[in-house]
Amino acid sequence: MKQSIVQMNEIEPGIILLQMEDREHKNMLTPDMTASLQAAFRLIGADTRYRAVIWTGYDSYFSSGGTKEGLLSIHAGQAVFTDASVFQLSLECPVPVIAAMQGHAIGGGLSMGLFADFVVLSRESVYTANYMKYGFTPGMGATFIMPYKLGYSLGSEMLLTGNAYRGGELERRGVPFSVVPRGDVLAEALELARNMALKPRASLVTLKHHLTRTIREQLSEVIQQEIVMHEQTIHQAEVKERITHLFGN
C-alpha cells in the first residue's frame, strides 16, 4: 500500500478511517491508487478488531474515476475495466463501509462509492456517471448499482445522459442518503460508525453478508454484460476522439 496516497487510521476503537489523498491525480484510479486500495481493504478484512470503515477523500475530491490513459487502453483493446478492479472492494469487505463522499465523485469513482453499505454526500460536490459523455456504455458495475441505490428513474437518467449533479440537487431529487454540507460529511459518517462499533463484530459481519446477498449474486452477470456492451461501444473512433478531447472538461 502506497502510504502517501492511501492512509489508514483507527480513529476510535474499531473504527477505521480510510483516506485517499493523491493530490497529483485528484484521486483518479491510477495503478498506484487501485493497488493501494486493494491492499488497504485486505488489511481491514483480516483484522478482527475493526467493526466499521469510513472511506473518504481529501478537500473537494472523493474519486475522479478512471485515467485518460486507462480509458484509451480499453478503447484500444489492451485492457478491460476489470483488470484492476476496485469497485467491489467495499462490498467484499466483511464489516460495514461508509462512503463519506465529501468531494466530487466521477465515473468509476461514483460507482465505487455507491457499492458501500452507507453513503454520505456533500451538497456542494459534483456526482456524475459520465461514461456516455465519452460515448461508451458504463462499466464498474454502474448499470446495476446506480438504479439499485438511486432508483430506476434517477439512476437511468444519470447513466443515459452522463450529466453532472450537485449533491444539493440529488437531495432535492430524493436520494436515500444523507446529504449535508461538505464540512459535516465526516461527522455524519462518524456517528454511523460509532453506532456500529458498539455491536458484536460477528453479528455485523453476518448481517452485512445477508443484506448484500442480492448484489453479490447478480453482480457477476452484470459485469459480463457490461464487458459485452463495451466490446460493442468503446472501440468506436468517435469514442477515442471524445476521450482525447473531452477528458477532464
XYZ file of C-alpha atoms in Angstrom, residues 56-198:
143
model
C -13.251 9.306 2.216
C -11.119 11.548 0.009
C -9.459 14.920 0.531
C -10.664 18.514 0.213
C -13.131 18.654 -2.708
C -12.288 15.240 -4.231
C -13.581 11.796 -3.349
C -12.564 9.965 -6.538
C -12.132 11.264 -10.081
C -12.572 7.829 -11.660
C -10.511 6.269 -14.422
C -7.492 7.881 -16.043
C -7.343 9.085 -19.623
C -4.606 6.539 -20.321
C -6.720 3.759 -18.832
C -9.739 4.623 -20.975
C -7.632 4.797 -24.130
C -6.123 1.424 -23.254
C -9.594 -0.112 -23.010
C -10.542 1.581 -26.289
C -7.506 0.016 -27.955
C -8.435 -3.450 -26.684
C -5.365 -3.639 -24.458
C -7.355 -3.824 -21.208
C -10.815 -4.221 -19.697
C -12.176 -2.353 -16.698
C -11.989 -5.481 -14.537
C -8.196 -5.758 -14.856
C -7.588 -3.667 -11.733
C -10.977 -3.855 -10.100
C -11.775 -1.685 -7.091
C -15.485 -1.004 -7.426
C -16.440 -4.089 -5.386
C -13.952 -3.583 -2.519
C -16.456 -2.193 -0.035
C -18.987 -4.864 -0.999
C -16.449 -7.616 -0.260
C -15.261 -6.013 2.989
C -16.664 -8.129 5.843
C -17.580 -5.140 8.024
C -19.815 -2.201 7.085
C -18.288 0.548 4.950
C -19.468 4.158 4.915
C -18.551 6.106 1.774
C -18.118 9.640 3.098
C -18.107 11.266 -0.342
C -17.214 14.741 0.834
C -15.914 15.657 -2.613
C -16.561 15.137 -6.289
C -17.175 11.520 -7.373
C -16.807 10.975 -11.108
C -17.496 7.939 -13.305
C -15.932 4.871 -11.737
C -15.337 6.896 -8.578
C -19.083 7.329 -8.102
C -19.780 3.664 -8.845
C -17.098 2.692 -6.338
C -18.669 4.804 -3.605
C -22.189 3.551 -4.223
C -21.154 -0.043 -3.502
C -20.564 0.957 0.129
C -23.141 -0.004 2.747
C -23.824 3.628 3.640
C -23.319 6.776 1.586
C -23.000 10.377 2.751
C -22.903 13.119 0.096
C -21.996 16.786 0.277
C -24.348 19.421 -1.062
C -21.559 21.293 -2.839
C -19.876 18.402 -4.634
C -20.431 17.055 -8.155
C -21.563 13.471 -8.743
C -21.616 12.096 -12.254
C -21.726 8.784 -14.123
C -20.104 10.391 -17.146
C -19.375 7.283 -19.233
C -21.790 8.263 -22.011
C -20.172 11.698 -22.186
C -17.339 9.855 -23.905
C -19.721 7.738 -25.974
C -19.270 4.311 -24.382
C -21.592 2.342 -22.148
C -20.992 2.274 -18.377
C -18.822 -0.262 -16.562
C -17.642 -0.699 -12.959
C -21.000 -2.234 -12.058
C -22.667 1.150 -12.632
C -25.569 -0.269 -14.670
C -26.603 -2.278 -11.618
C -25.657 -0.211 -8.589
C -26.969 3.177 -9.721
C -30.589 2.130 -10.379
C -30.378 -0.171 -7.328
C -29.250 2.553 -4.941
C -30.766 5.680 -6.531
C -33.977 4.263 -8.009
C -34.602 3.332 -11.631
C -35.656 6.773 -12.868
C -32.806 8.848 -11.454
C -30.195 6.117 -11.908
C -31.124 5.606 -15.558
C -31.171 9.351 -16.177
C -27.680 9.758 -14.780
C -26.376 6.817 -16.817
C -28.016 7.725 -20.141
C -27.273 11.467 -20.067
C -23.854 11.394 -18.416
C -24.806 14.702 -16.793
C -23.287 16.071 -13.588
C -25.375 16.720 -10.484
C -24.576 18.658 -7.339
C -25.326 16.893 -4.084
C -27.944 19.521 -3.289
C -29.819 18.681 -6.495
C -29.680 14.973 -5.715
C -31.060 15.757 -2.258
C -33.999 17.564 -3.861
C -34.499 14.577 -6.166
C -34.942 12.377 -3.114
C -31.785 10.257 -2.959
C -31.986 7.878 0.027
C -28.709 9.115 1.558
C -27.670 11.792 3.995
C -26.723 14.950 2.087
C -25.022 17.569 4.263
C -22.590 20.472 3.885
C -19.109 19.264 2.942
C -17.707 20.182 6.331
C -20.259 17.935 8.060
C -19.800 14.785 5.957
C -17.170 13.152 8.174
C -19.091 13.927 11.351
C -22.219 12.353 9.859
C -20.242 9.266 8.853
C -18.611 9.032 12.261
C -21.992 8.933 14.020
C -22.979 5.962 11.867
C -19.661 4.238 12.520
C -19.883 4.778 16.275
C -23.303 3.165 16.325
C -21.996 0.071 14.554
C -18.800 -0.094 16.597
C -20.935 -0.836 19.662
